[in-house]
Short mmCIF file of C-alpha atoms and ligand atoms in Angstrom, two decimals:
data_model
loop_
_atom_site.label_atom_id
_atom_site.label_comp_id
_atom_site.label_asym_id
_atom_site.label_seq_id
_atom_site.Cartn_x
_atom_site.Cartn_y
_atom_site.Cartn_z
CA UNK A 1 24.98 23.16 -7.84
CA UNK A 2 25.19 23.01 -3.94
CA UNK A 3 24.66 20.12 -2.23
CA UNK A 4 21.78 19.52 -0.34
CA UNK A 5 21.59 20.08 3.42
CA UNK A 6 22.64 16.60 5.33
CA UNK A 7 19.54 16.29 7.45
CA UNK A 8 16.68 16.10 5.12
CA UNK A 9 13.81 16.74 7.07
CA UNK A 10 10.78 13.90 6.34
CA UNK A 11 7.10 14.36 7.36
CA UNK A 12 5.56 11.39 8.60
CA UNK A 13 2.57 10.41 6.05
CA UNK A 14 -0.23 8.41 5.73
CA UNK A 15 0.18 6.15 2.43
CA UNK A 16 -2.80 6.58 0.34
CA UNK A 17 -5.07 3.97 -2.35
CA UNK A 18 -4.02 4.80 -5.88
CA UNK A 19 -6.61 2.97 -8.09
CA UNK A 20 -6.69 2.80 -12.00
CA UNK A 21 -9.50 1.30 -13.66
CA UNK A 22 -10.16 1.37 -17.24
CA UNK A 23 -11.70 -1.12 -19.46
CA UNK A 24 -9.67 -4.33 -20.88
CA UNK A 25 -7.24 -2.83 -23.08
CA UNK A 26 -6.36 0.89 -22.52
CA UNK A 27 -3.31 0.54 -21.24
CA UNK A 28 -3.62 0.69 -17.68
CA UNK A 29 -1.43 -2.04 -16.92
CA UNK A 30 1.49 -0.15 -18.88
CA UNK A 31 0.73 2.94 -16.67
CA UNK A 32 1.28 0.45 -13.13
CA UNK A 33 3.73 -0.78 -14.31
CA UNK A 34 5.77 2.47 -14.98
CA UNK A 35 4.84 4.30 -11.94
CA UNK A 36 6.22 1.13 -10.10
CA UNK A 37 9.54 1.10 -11.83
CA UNK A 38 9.67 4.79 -11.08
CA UNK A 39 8.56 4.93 -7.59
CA UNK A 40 10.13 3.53 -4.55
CA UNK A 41 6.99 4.07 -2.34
CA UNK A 42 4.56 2.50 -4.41
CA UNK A 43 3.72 -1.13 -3.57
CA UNK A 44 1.36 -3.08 -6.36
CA UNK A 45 -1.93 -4.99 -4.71
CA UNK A 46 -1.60 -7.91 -6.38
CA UNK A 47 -5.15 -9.53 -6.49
CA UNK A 48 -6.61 -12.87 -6.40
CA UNK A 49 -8.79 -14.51 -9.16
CA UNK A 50 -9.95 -17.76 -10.29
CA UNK A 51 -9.23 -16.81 -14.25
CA UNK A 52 -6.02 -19.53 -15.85
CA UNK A 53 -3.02 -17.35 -15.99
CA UNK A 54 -2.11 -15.53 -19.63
CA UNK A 55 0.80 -16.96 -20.84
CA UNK A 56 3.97 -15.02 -19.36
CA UNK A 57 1.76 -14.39 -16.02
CA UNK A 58 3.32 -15.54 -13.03
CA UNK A 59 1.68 -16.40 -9.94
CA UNK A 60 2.21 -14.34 -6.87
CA UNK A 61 3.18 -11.52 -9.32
CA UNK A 62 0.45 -10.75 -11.53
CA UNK A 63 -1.97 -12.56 -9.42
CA UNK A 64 -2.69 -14.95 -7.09
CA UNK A 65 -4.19 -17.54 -9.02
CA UNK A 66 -6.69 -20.00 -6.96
CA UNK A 67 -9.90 -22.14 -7.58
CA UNK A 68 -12.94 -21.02 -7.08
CA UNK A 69 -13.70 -23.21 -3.61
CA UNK A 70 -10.37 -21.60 -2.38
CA UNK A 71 -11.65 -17.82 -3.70
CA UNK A 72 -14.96 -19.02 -1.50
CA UNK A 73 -12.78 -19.78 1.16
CA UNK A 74 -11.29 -16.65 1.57
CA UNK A 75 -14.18 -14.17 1.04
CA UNK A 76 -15.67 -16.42 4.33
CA UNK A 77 -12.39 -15.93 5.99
CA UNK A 78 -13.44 -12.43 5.23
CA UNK A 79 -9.66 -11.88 3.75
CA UNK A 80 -10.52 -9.72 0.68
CA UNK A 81 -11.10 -5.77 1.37
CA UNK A 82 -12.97 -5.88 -1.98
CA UNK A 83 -14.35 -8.66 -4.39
CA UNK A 84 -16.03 -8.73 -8.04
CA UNK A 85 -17.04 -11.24 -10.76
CA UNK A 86 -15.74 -9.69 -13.88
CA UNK A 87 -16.53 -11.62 -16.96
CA UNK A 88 -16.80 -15.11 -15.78
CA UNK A 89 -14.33 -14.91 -12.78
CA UNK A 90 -14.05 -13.46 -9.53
CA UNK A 91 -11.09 -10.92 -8.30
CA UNK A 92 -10.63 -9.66 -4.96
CA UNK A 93 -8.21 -7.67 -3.43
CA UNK A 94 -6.46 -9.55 0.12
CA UNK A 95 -6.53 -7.02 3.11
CA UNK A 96 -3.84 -8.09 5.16
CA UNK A 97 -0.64 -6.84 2.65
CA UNK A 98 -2.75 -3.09 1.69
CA UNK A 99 -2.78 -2.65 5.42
CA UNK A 100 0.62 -3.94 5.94
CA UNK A 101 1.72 -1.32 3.37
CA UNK A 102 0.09 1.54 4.24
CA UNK A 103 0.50 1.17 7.86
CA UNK A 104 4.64 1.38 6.90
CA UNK A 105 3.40 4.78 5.02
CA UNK A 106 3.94 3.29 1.32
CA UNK A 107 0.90 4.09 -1.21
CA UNK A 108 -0.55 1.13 -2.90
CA UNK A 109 -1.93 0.88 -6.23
CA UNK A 110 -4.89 -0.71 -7.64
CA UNK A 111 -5.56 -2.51 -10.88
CA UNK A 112 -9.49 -3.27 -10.06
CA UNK A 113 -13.07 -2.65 -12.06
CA UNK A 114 -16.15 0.11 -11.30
CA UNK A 115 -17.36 -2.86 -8.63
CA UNK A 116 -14.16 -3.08 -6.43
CA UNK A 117 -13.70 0.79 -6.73
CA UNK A 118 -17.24 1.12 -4.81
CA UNK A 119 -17.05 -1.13 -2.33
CA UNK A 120 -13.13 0.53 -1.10
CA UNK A 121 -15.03 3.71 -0.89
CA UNK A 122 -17.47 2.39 1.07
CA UNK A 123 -14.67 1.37 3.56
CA UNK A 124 -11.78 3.79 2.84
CA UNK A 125 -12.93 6.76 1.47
CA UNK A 126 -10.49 9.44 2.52
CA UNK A 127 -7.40 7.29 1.74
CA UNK A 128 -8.75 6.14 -1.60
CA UNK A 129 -7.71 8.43 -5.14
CA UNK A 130 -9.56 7.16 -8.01
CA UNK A 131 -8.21 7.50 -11.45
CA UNK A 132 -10.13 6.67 -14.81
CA UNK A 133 -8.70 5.59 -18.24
CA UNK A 134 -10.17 5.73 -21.28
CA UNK A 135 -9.16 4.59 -24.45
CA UNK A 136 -8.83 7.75 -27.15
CA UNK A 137 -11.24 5.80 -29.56
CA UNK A 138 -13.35 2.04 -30.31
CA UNK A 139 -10.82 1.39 -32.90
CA UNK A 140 -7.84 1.81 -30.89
CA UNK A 141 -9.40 -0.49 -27.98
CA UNK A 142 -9.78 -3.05 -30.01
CA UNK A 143 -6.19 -2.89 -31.67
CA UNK A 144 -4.93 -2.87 -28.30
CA UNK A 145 -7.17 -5.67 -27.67
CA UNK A 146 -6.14 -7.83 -30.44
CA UNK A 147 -2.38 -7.08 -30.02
CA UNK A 148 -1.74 -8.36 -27.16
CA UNK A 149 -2.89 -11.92 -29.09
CA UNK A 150 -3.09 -13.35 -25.39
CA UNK A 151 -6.59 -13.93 -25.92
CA UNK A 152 -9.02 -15.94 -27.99
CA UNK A 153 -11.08 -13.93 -30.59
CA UNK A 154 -13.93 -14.72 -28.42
CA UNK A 155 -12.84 -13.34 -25.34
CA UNK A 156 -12.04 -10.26 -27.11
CA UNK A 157 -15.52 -10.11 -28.93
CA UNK A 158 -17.13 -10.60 -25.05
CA UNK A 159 -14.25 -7.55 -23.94
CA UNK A 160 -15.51 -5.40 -26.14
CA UNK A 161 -19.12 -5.78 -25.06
CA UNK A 162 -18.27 -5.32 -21.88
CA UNK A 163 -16.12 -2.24 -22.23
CA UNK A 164 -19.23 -0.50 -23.19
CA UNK A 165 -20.64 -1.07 -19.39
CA UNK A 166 -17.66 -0.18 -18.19
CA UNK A 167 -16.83 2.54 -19.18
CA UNK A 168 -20.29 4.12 -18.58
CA UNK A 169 -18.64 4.49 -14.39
CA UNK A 170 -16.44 7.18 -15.29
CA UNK A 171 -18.38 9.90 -13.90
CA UNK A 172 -17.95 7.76 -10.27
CA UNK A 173 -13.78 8.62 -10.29
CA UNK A 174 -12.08 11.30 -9.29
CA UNK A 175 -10.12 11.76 -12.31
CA UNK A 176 -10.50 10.96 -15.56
CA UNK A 177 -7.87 10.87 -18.51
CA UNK A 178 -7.60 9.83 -22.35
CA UNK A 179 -4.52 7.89 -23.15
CA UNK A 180 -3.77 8.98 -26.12
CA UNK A 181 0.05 9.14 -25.36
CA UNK A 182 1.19 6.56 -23.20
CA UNK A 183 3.98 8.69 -21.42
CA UNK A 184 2.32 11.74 -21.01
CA UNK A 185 -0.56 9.55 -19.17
CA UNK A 186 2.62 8.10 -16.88
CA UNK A 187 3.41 11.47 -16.32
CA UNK A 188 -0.07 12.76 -15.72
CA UNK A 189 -0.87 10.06 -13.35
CA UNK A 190 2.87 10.79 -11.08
CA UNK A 191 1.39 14.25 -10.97
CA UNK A 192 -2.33 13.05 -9.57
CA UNK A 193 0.03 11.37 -6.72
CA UNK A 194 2.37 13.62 -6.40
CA UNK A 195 -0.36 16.47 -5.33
CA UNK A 196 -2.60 13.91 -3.40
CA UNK A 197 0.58 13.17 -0.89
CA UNK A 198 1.00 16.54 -0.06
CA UNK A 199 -2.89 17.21 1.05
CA UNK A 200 -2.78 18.48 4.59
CA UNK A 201 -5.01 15.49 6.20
CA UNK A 202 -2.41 12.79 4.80
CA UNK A 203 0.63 14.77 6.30
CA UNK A 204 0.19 13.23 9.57
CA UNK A 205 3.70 14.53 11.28
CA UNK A 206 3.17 18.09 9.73
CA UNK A 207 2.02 19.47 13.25
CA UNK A 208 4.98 18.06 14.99
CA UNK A 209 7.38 19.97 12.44
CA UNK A 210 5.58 22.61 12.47
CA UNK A 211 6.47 23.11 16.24
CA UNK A 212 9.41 22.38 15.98
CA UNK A 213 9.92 25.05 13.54
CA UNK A 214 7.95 27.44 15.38
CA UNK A 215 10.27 26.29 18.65
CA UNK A 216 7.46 24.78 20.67
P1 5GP B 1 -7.80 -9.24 -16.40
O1 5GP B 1 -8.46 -10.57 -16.38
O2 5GP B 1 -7.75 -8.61 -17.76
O3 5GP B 1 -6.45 -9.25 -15.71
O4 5GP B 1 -8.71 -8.26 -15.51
C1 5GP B 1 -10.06 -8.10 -15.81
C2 5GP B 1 -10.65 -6.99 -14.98
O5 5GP B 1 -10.67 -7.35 -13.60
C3 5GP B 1 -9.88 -5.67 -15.06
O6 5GP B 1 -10.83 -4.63 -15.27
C4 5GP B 1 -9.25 -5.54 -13.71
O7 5GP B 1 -9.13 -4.18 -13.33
C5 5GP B 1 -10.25 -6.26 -12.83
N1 5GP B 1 -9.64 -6.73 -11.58
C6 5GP B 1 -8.42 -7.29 -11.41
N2 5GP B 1 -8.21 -7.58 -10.11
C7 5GP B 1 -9.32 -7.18 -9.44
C8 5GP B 1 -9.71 -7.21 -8.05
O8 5GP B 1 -8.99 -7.64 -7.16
N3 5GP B 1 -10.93 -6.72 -7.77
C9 5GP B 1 -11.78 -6.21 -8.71
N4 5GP B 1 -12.94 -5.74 -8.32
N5 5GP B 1 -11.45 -6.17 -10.02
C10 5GP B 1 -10.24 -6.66 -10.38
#
């Protein structure tokens, strides 16, 4: 194999809003979590909410975790680019590190509900790629549910409920999938990104190459 030529040309890019929503349990969080560990230029929004912590969660990483006078706080402060109550507790997403990353052309991902989704396209439409995951069947939601034995029986009674509602805002993504395979979602989601960097409007630099290819 030859090497590659030393002086790679890059494109300078505008980083765009990856978000996955799915209801409790379908194994969007796996999904993140691989596309992270796979891709340098992905930076996670990690979100506050007023909800205790799961065991093994660690603040700052999973979430920020706060109380609800300072979640109050910062939605005055208007620090949140997005906020919900899901189930009993409120999530938003803070503004200040999405900027920061995007402005340094890194693409951030989302972990947010229906709610959140809608209000970021009401503010960020062209940089926001929406991506819906459904569980393959009931059954399966609720063994992925129970299995991850983090919760009490009757939080995953109200989950399921709720996944219902949920799920009936697919039709307001962009793309939909089943994961039925956990990998093959992985690799179906890489693709989704992989094709949405390389539309023309995100490829901000691509007219100064292009001249300087063309000598001008
Ligand atoms: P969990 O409590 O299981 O971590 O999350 C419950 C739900 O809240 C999930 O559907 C998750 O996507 C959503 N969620 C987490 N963070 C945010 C956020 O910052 N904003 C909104 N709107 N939803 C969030």
């Amino acid at each position: 194999m030859s090497n590659p030529p030393a002086n790679l040309p890059t494109v300078q890019r505008r980083g765009l809003m990856l978000v996955l929503s799915s209801p409790s349990g379908a194994g969007k969080s796996t999904i993140a979590r691989a596309l992270l560990e796979r891709d340098p230029d992905i930076a996670m929004s990690v979100s506050a909410t007023t909800r205790p912590p799961r065991p093994g969660e660690v603040d700052g990483k999973d979430y920020h975790f706060v109380s609800v006078e300072k979640f109050q706080q910062m939605v005055a402060a208007g620090q949140f680019l997005e906020h919900a109550k899901v189930f009993d507790n409120y999530y938003g997403t803070p503004k200040q590190p999405v900027e920061d990353a995007l402005a340094s052309g890194r693409d951030v991902l989302f972990d947010i509900d229906w709610q959140g989704t809608q209000q970021l396209g009401d503010n960020a439409r062209d940089d926001l790629v929406t991506v819906f995951i459904l569980p393959p069947s009931v059954e399966e939601l609720e063994r992925r549910l129970r299995g991850r034995a983090q919760d009490s029986d009757e939080v995953v009674q109200k989950r399921m409920a709720k996944a219902g509602d949920e799920m009936s805002h697919w039709f307001e993504y962009q793309y939909v999938l089943l994961n039925t395979e956990v990998d093959r979602s992985i690799a179906r989601v890489q693709a989704i990104l992989d094709a949405e960097r390389l539309r023309r409007r995100r490829q901000v630099g691509m007219a100064d190459f292009v001249n300087g290819l063309r000598g001008q």
